[in-house]
XYZ file of N, CA and C in Angstrom:
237
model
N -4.040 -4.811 -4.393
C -3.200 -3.924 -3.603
C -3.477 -4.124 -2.112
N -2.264 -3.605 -1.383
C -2.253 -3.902 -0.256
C -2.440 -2.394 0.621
N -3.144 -1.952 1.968
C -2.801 -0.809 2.614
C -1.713 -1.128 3.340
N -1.197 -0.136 3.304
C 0.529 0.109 3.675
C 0.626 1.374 4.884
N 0.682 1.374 6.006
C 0.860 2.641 6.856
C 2.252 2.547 7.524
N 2.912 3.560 7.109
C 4.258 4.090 7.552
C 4.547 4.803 8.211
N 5.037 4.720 9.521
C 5.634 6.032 10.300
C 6.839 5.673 10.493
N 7.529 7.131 9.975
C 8.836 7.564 9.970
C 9.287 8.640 11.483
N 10.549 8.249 11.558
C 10.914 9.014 12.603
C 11.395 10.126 12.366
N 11.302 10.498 11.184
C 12.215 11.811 10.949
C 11.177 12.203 9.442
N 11.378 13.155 8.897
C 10.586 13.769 7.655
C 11.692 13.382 6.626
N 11.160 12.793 5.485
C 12.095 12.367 4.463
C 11.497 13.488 3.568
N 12.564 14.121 2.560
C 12.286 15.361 1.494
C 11.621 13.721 0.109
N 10.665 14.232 -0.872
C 10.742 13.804 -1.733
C 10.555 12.120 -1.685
N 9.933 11.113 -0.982
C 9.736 10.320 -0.502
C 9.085 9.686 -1.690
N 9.626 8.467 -2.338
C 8.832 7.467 -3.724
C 9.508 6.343 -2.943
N 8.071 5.114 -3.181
C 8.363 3.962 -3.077
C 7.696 3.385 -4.367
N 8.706 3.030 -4.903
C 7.879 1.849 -5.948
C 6.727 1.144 -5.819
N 5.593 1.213 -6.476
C 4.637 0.269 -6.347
C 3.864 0.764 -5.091
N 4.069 1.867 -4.593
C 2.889 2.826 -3.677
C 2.653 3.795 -4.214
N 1.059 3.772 -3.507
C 0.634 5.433 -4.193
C 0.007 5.752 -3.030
N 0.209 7.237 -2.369
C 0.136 7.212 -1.270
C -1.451 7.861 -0.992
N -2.078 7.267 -0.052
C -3.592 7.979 -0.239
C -4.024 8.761 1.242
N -2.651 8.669 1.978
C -3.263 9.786 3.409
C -1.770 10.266 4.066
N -2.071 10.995 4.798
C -0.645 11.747 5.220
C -0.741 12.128 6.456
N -0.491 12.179 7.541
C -0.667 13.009 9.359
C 0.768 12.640 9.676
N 1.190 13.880 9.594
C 2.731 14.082 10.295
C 3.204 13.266 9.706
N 4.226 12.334 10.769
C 5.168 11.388 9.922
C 4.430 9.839 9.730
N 3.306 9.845 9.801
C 2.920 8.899 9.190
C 1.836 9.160 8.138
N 2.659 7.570 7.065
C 2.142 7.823 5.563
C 1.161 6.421 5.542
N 0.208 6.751 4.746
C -0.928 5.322 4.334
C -0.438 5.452 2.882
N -0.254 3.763 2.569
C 0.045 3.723 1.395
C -1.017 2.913 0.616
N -1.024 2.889 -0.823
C -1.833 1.581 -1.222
C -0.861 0.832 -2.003
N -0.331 -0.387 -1.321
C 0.691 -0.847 -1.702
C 0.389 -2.084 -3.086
N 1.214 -2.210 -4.702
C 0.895 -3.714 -5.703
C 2.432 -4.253 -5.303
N 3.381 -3.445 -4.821
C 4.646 -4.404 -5.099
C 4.566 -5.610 -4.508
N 6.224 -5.740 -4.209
C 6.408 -7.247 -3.773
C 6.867 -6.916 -2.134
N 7.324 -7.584 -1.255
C 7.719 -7.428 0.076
C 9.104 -7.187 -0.314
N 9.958 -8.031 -0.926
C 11.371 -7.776 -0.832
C 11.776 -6.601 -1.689
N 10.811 -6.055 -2.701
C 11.424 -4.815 -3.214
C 10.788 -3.808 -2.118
N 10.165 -3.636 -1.531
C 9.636 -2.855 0.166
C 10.698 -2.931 0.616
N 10.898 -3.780 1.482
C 11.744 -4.327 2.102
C 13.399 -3.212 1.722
N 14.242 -3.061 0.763
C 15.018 -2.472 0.115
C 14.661 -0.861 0.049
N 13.769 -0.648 -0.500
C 13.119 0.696 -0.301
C 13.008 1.359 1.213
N 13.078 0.461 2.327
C 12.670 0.794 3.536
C 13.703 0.806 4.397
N 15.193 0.228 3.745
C 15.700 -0.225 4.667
C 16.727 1.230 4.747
N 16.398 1.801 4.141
C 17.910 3.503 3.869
C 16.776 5.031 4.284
N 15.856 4.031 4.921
C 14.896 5.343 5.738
C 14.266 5.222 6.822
N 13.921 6.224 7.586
C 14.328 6.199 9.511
C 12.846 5.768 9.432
N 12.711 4.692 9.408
C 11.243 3.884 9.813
C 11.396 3.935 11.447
N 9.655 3.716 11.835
C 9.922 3.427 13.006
C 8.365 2.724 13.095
N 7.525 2.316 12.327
C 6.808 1.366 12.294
C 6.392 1.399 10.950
N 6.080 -0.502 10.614
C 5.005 -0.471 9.772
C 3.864 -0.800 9.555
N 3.010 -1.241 9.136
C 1.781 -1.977 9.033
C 1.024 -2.142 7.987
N 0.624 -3.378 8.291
C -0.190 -3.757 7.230
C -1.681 -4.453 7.578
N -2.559 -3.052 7.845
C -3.469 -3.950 8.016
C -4.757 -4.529 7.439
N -5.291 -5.383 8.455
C -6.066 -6.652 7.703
C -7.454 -5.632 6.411
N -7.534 -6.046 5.689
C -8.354 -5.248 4.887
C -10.029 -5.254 5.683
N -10.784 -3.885 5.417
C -12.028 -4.208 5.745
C -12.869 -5.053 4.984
N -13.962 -4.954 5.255
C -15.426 -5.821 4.837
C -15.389 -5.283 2.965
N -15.127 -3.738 3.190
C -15.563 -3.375 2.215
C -14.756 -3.469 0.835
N -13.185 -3.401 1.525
C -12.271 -3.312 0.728
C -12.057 -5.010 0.056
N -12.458 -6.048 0.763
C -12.436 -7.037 0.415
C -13.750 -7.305 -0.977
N -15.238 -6.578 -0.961
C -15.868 -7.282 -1.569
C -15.154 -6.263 -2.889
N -14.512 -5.047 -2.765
C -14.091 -4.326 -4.285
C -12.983 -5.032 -4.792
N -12.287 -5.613 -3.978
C -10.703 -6.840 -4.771
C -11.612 -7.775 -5.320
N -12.475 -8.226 -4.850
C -12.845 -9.492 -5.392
C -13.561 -9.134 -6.643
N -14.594 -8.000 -6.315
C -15.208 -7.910 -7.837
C -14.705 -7.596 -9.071
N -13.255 -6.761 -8.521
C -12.501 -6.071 -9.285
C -11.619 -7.290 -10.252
N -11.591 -8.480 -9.271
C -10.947 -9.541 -10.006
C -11.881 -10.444 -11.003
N -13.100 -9.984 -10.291
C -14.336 -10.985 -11.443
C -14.267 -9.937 -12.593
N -13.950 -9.125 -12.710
C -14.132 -8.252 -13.708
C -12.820 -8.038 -14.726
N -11.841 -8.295 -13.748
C -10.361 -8.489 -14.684
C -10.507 -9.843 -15.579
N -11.037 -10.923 -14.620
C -10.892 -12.176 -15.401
C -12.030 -12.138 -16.679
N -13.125 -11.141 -16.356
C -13.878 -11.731 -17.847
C -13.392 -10.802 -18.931
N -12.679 -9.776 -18.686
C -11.822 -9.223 -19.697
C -10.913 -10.082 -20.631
N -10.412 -11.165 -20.200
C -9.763 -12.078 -20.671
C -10.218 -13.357 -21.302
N -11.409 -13.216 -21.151
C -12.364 -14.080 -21.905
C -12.619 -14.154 -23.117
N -12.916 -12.424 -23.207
C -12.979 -11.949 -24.525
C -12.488 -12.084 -25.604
């Protein structure tokens, strides 16, 4: 997954994006933790009053939990 931070220019009622789950909130901007794809984003984003997005670079920490998280998916499949 990806972090996803959204600020909207206006308050949307009832706000779902596919493939986010949202893990922080301050006013009109949303942090997301994004698995989709860009072009289904992309569609989702385009019929709401965005006014930035971002995606940023992951930390130190968040990098060594993807990775272990993937050593740990793959030996599931070993099995």
């Amino acid at each position: 997954s990806r972090k996803l931070i959204l600020t909207l220019k206006s308050k949307v009622d009832d706000l779902r994006i596919p493939g986010a789950r949202m893990v922080g909130k301050h006013g009109l901007t949303l942090e997301f933790d994004y698995t989709g794809t860009a072009e289904d984003l992309l569609k989702q984003l385009a019929v709401l009053p965005v006014a930035d997005i971002v995606f940023p670079e992951p930390d130190l920490q968040e990098i060594f939990i993807n990775y272990y998280k993937g050593i740990d998916e793959s030996k599931q499949g070993i099995l």
